[in-house]
Amino acid sequence: MSAVAPHAVSRLRTARLARSAKPFLARGGSRIERCAGCRLPASHCLCALRPAVAARAGVCLLMADIEPLKPSNTGWLIADVVTDTFAFGWTRTEIDPALLALLADPQWQPYVVFPGEYVAPGRLVTQLLAAPATTSDASTKRPLFLLLDATWPEARKMFRKSPYLDNLPVLSLQPQQLSRYRLRRSRCEAHVCTSEVAALCLELAGDHAAAQMLEAYLDVFTHHYVQARNQQPAAWEDAAHLHLRRLCAAQQDRQDV
Ligand SMILES: [Zn+2]
């Protein structure tokens, strides 16, 4: 798996590291050697279980400055699973021309994914504008979900101070399930994490297999992350791993047909 070209979040991390004056220390300050493919210690490396699944939708991550550096960042998992994942670092004053080009690309219908209570009603949608993947009409635009990958205060600031987002529809999700995300509980207990948001968006777009895969992958990643932090071995045969393997096998069967 290590031969796979680095994805958008990985490239953003590399670029961000190159700009750092001093090395970034993950919380806890440990200097464990981490796998470049999954950011976990080698003993808990998840690269062998990285799923591949086709999705019609795309994801565009707008990431707060330090987000790509966090080993717990789940935007990384989205980029692992969803082929068309784009990632850009956010600053108030600079806009990457590639981001503007992506948002203007006619193959995509971008949606800013953000809680509805902060949005003028005219911009708000709770369903996709175009027909979902059930139609084979190639002229139908593919949904592109723009996620603000940041702490909540940062995300609000990004939303308010990015004029190029002002003309885009805002998709507001109603997550039915409580977050199973346990990594950064102190900061996002009231919110689902970025990869859970992406899974909900994929579900809405009719990309059911990709949505399921991303959720299953998050569960396994979270387990590995927490076990590594507690210096406990990963339970490779537990229900979460078996579920992910089953989904991967089903996916493989579908591709082989
Ligand atoms: Zn790895």
Short mmCIF file of C-alpha atoms and ligand atoms in Angstrom, two decimals:
data_model
loop_
_atom_site.label_atom_id
_atom_site.label_comp_id
_atom_site.label_asym_id
_atom_site.label_seq_id
_atom_site.Cartn_x
_atom_site.Cartn_y
_atom_site.Cartn_z
CA MET A 1 0.00 0.00 0.00
CA SER A 2 2.95 2.30 0.57
CA ALA A 3 3.39 2.61 -3.20
CA VAL A 4 0.11 4.54 -3.46
CA ALA A 5 0.71 8.22 -4.32
CA PRO A 6 0.18 10.53 -1.35
CA HIS A 7 -3.35 11.92 -1.22
CA ALA A 8 -4.42 15.55 -0.88
CA VAL A 9 -4.28 15.71 2.93
CA SER A 10 -0.91 13.97 2.97
CA ARG A 11 0.45 16.50 0.48
CA LEU A 12 -0.97 19.37 2.53
CA ARG A 13 0.70 17.95 5.63
CA THR A 14 4.04 17.73 3.84
CA ALA A 15 3.73 21.31 2.62
CA ARG A 16 2.73 22.51 6.07
CA LEU A 17 5.65 20.69 7.70
CA ALA A 18 8.03 22.29 5.22
CA ARG A 19 6.84 25.72 6.38
CA SER A 20 7.24 24.93 10.09
CA ALA A 21 10.10 26.63 11.86
CA LYS A 22 10.08 24.01 14.60
CA PRO A 23 8.89 20.40 14.57
CA PHE A 24 5.24 19.81 15.38
CA LEU A 25 4.70 17.75 18.50
CA ALA A 26 1.49 15.79 18.73
CA ARG A 27 -0.39 16.18 21.99
CA GLY A 28 1.30 14.27 24.71
CA GLY A 29 4.61 15.33 23.19
CA SER A 30 5.63 11.79 22.34
CA ARG A 31 8.28 11.36 19.71
CA ILE A 32 7.18 7.92 18.54
CA GLU A 33 8.04 7.11 14.95
CA ARG A 34 4.80 7.27 13.01
CA CYS A 35 3.90 5.55 9.74
CA ALA A 36 3.80 8.04 6.85
CA GLY A 37 0.79 6.25 5.40
CA CYS A 38 -1.58 6.33 8.38
CA ARG A 39 0.22 8.44 11.04
CA LEU A 40 -0.02 5.63 13.58
CA PRO A 41 2.99 4.02 15.29
CA ALA A 42 4.31 1.08 13.23
CA SER A 43 2.93 -1.38 15.80
CA HIS A 44 -0.60 -0.08 15.06
CA CYS A 45 -0.19 0.68 11.33
CA LEU A 46 -3.52 0.55 9.55
CA CYS A 47 -2.27 0.77 5.96
CA ALA A 48 -3.06 -2.88 5.19
CA LEU A 49 -6.74 -2.15 5.89
CA ARG A 50 -7.05 1.04 3.88
CA PRO A 51 -10.23 0.61 1.85
CA ALA A 52 -10.80 1.53 -1.77
CA VAL A 53 -14.34 2.29 -2.86
CA ALA A 54 -15.84 4.20 -5.75
CA ALA A 55 -17.86 7.30 -4.98
CA ARG A 56 -19.68 9.65 -7.29
CA ALA A 57 -19.43 12.54 -4.85
CA GLY A 58 -16.26 14.43 -4.02
CA VAL A 59 -15.06 16.07 -0.83
CA CYS A 60 -13.20 19.35 -0.53
CA LEU A 61 -11.54 19.93 2.83
CA LEU A 62 -10.80 23.46 3.88
CA MET A 63 -8.37 22.88 6.72
CA ALA A 64 -7.36 25.15 9.55
CA ASP A 65 -3.63 25.76 9.65
CA ILE A 66 -2.54 23.07 12.09
CA GLU A 67 -5.20 20.48 11.23
CA PRO A 68 -3.15 18.49 8.64
CA LEU A 69 -0.43 18.03 11.26
CA LYS A 70 -2.62 16.34 13.87
CA PRO A 71 -2.28 12.54 13.87
CA SER A 72 -5.91 12.43 15.02
CA ASN A 73 -7.24 14.46 12.08
CA THR A 74 -9.98 12.48 10.36
CA GLY A 75 -9.95 14.45 7.10
CA TRP A 76 -7.02 12.14 6.34
CA LEU A 77 -9.36 9.14 6.49
CA ILE A 78 -11.73 10.77 4.00
CA ALA A 79 -8.84 11.22 1.58
CA ASP A 80 -7.92 7.54 2.09
CA VAL A 81 -11.41 6.36 1.13
CA VAL A 82 -12.84 8.94 -1.30
CA THR A 83 -10.76 9.22 -4.48
CA ASP A 84 -11.88 12.73 -5.31
CA THR A 85 -10.85 14.37 -2.06
CA PHE A 86 -9.29 17.81 -2.32
CA ALA A 87 -7.62 19.64 0.55
CA PHE A 88 -6.64 23.26 0.99
CA GLY A 89 -5.15 25.14 3.90
CA TRP A 90 -7.29 28.06 5.02
CA THR A 91 -6.04 31.54 5.73
CA ARG A 92 -8.14 34.69 5.90
CA THR A 93 -6.06 36.66 3.44
CA GLU A 94 -4.86 34.13 0.87
CA ILE A 95 -7.00 32.02 -1.42
CA ASP A 96 -5.50 29.19 -3.42
CA PRO A 97 -6.45 29.75 -7.10
CA ALA A 98 -6.84 25.96 -7.40
CA LEU A 99 -9.65 26.12 -4.84
CA LEU A 100 -11.49 28.79 -6.83
CA ALA A 101 -11.00 26.76 -10.02
CA LEU A 102 -12.40 23.67 -8.32
CA LEU A 103 -15.47 25.53 -7.05
CA ALA A 104 -16.06 26.90 -10.57
CA ASP A 105 -15.58 23.53 -12.30
CA PRO A 106 -18.90 22.71 -14.04
CA GLN A 107 -18.67 18.99 -13.28
CA TRP A 108 -19.23 19.75 -9.58
CA GLN A 109 -22.10 21.16 -7.59
CA PRO A 110 -20.40 22.42 -4.42
CA TYR A 111 -22.16 22.53 -1.06
CA VAL A 112 -20.76 24.15 2.04
CA VAL A 113 -21.62 21.80 4.90
CA PHE A 114 -22.42 23.85 7.98
CA PRO A 115 -25.02 23.97 10.79
CA GLY A 116 -28.22 25.64 9.63
CA GLU A 117 -28.73 27.93 12.62
CA TYR A 118 -25.82 30.13 11.47
CA VAL A 119 -27.00 30.53 7.89
CA ALA A 120 -29.45 32.85 6.12
CA PRO A 121 -32.54 30.75 5.22
CA GLY A 122 -32.25 31.50 1.48
CA ARG A 123 -28.94 29.62 1.23
CA LEU A 124 -29.96 26.63 3.24
CA VAL A 125 -30.64 23.20 1.73
CA THR A 126 -31.26 19.91 3.51
CA GLN A 127 -31.29 17.81 0.34
CA LEU A 128 -29.03 17.83 -2.70
CA LEU A 129 -30.04 20.10 -5.56
CA ALA A 130 -29.27 17.61 -8.31
CA ALA A 131 -30.66 14.11 -8.52
CA PRO A 132 -28.58 11.58 -6.57
CA ALA A 133 -26.62 8.69 -8.02
CA THR A 134 -29.73 6.71 -8.94
CA THR A 135 -29.76 8.47 -12.30
CA SER A 136 -27.24 7.58 -14.98
CA ASP A 137 -27.54 11.00 -16.62
CA ALA A 138 -23.92 12.00 -17.14
CA SER A 139 -24.86 15.66 -17.40
CA THR A 140 -26.01 15.72 -13.77
CA LYS A 141 -23.42 17.49 -11.71
CA ARG A 142 -21.55 15.53 -9.09
CA PRO A 143 -21.94 16.79 -5.54
CA LEU A 144 -18.81 18.28 -3.97
CA PHE A 145 -19.04 18.58 -0.21
CA LEU A 146 -16.97 21.40 1.19
CA LEU A 147 -16.10 20.64 4.80
CA LEU A 148 -14.45 23.08 7.19
CA ASP A 149 -11.95 20.87 8.96
CA ALA A 150 -11.19 22.80 12.12
CA THR A 151 -12.15 23.27 15.73
CA TRP A 152 -15.63 24.76 16.06
CA PRO A 153 -14.52 28.38 16.77
CA GLU A 154 -12.12 28.19 13.81
CA ALA A 155 -14.79 26.74 11.55
CA ARG A 156 -17.19 29.60 12.38
CA LYS A 157 -14.49 32.11 11.59
CA MET A 158 -13.65 30.36 8.31
CA PHE A 159 -17.32 30.34 7.35
CA ARG A 160 -17.74 34.05 8.07
CA LYS A 161 -14.50 35.22 6.51
CA SER A 162 -14.43 33.35 3.20
CA PRO A 163 -16.37 35.55 0.75
CA TYR A 164 -15.87 33.01 -2.06
CA LEU A 165 -18.19 30.67 -0.18
CA ASP A 166 -20.99 33.22 0.09
CA ASN A 167 -22.68 32.25 -3.18
CA LEU A 168 -22.72 28.52 -2.51
CA PRO A 169 -25.66 26.61 -1.07
CA VAL A 170 -25.22 25.50 2.52
CA LEU A 171 -26.10 21.93 3.34
CA SER A 172 -27.18 21.47 6.93
CA LEU A 173 -27.07 17.94 8.32
CA GLN A 174 -29.25 16.46 11.02
CA PRO A 175 -27.06 13.74 12.45
CA GLN A 176 -29.27 11.09 14.01
CA GLN A 177 -26.57 9.31 15.85
CA LEU A 178 -24.32 10.59 18.57
CA SER A 179 -20.66 10.87 17.78
CA ARG A 180 -18.66 7.75 18.34
CA TYR A 181 -15.59 9.80 18.04
CA ARG A 182 -13.52 9.65 21.19
CA LEU A 183 -10.23 11.23 20.18
CA ARG A 184 -10.83 14.91 20.80
CA ARG A 185 -13.82 14.73 23.06
CA SER A 186 -12.93 17.86 25.00
CA ARG A 187 -13.21 20.05 21.94
CA CYS A 188 -15.95 18.52 19.87
CA GLU A 189 -18.25 16.66 22.20
CA ALA A 190 -21.32 18.37 20.76
CA HIS A 191 -20.20 17.81 17.18
CA VAL A 192 -19.60 14.88 14.93
CA CYS A 193 -16.08 14.67 13.58
CA THR A 194 -15.15 15.56 10.01
CA SER A 195 -15.14 12.03 8.62
CA GLU A 196 -18.54 11.33 10.19
CA VAL A 197 -19.89 14.46 8.50
CA ALA A 198 -18.43 13.21 5.21
CA ALA A 199 -20.07 9.81 5.70
CA LEU A 200 -23.44 11.47 6.27
CA CYS A 201 -22.94 13.56 3.11
CA LEU A 202 -22.01 10.50 1.05
CA GLU A 203 -25.14 8.77 2.30
CA LEU A 204 -27.21 11.75 1.21
CA ALA A 205 -25.57 11.61 -2.23
CA GLY A 206 -26.49 7.95 -2.67
CA ASP A 207 -22.90 6.76 -2.19
CA HIS A 208 -23.98 4.17 0.36
CA ALA A 209 -20.99 1.85 0.03
CA ALA A 210 -18.53 4.69 0.49
CA ALA A 211 -20.50 6.04 3.47
CA GLN A 212 -20.52 2.65 5.19
CA MET A 213 -16.85 2.11 4.44
CA LEU A 214 -15.83 5.48 5.84
CA GLU A 215 -17.74 4.88 9.08
CA ALA A 216 -16.27 1.41 9.49
CA TYR A 217 -12.79 2.72 8.74
CA LEU A 218 -13.20 5.52 11.32
CA ASP A 219 -14.17 2.97 13.97
CA VAL A 220 -11.07 0.90 13.29
CA PHE A 221 -8.82 3.96 13.10
CA THR A 222 -10.18 5.27 16.41
CA HIS A 223 -9.52 1.92 18.04
CA HIS A 224 -5.93 1.83 16.76
CA TYR A 225 -5.33 5.44 17.76
CA VAL A 226 -6.63 4.99 21.30
CA GLN A 227 -4.85 1.65 21.79
CA ALA A 228 -1.56 3.11 20.56
CA ARG A 229 -1.91 6.07 22.90
CA ASN A 230 -2.55 3.70 25.81
CA GLN A 231 0.29 1.44 24.69
CA GLN A 232 -2.06 -1.48 24.26
CA PRO A 233 -2.09 -3.81 21.24
CA ALA A 234 -4.81 -3.40 18.60
CA ALA A 235 -7.54 -6.06 18.60
CA TRP A 236 -7.21 -7.08 14.96
CA GLU A 237 -10.04 -9.61 15.14
CA ASP A 238 -12.67 -7.56 16.97
CA ALA A 239 -16.12 -6.77 15.55
CA ALA A 240 -15.03 -3.43 14.05
CA HIS A 241 -12.16 -5.02 12.13
CA LEU A 242 -14.32 -7.89 10.90
CA HIS A 243 -16.99 -5.45 9.77
CA LEU A 244 -14.45 -3.41 7.81
CA ARG A 245 -12.94 -6.54 6.24
CA ARG A 246 -16.40 -7.74 5.22
CA LEU A 247 -17.14 -4.40 3.54
CA CYS A 248 -13.78 -4.51 1.74
CA ALA A 249 -14.42 -8.07 0.54
CA ALA A 250 -17.90 -7.14 -0.71
CA GLN A 251 -16.38 -4.18 -2.51
CA GLN A 252 -13.76 -6.42 -4.09
CA ASP A 253 -16.47 -8.85 -5.28
CA ARG A 254 -18.35 -5.94 -6.87
CA GLN A 255 -15.24 -4.82 -8.73
CA ASP A 256 -14.45 -8.35 -9.92
CA VAL A 257 -17.87 -8.83 -11.56
ZN ZN B 1 0.51 2.83 8.23
#
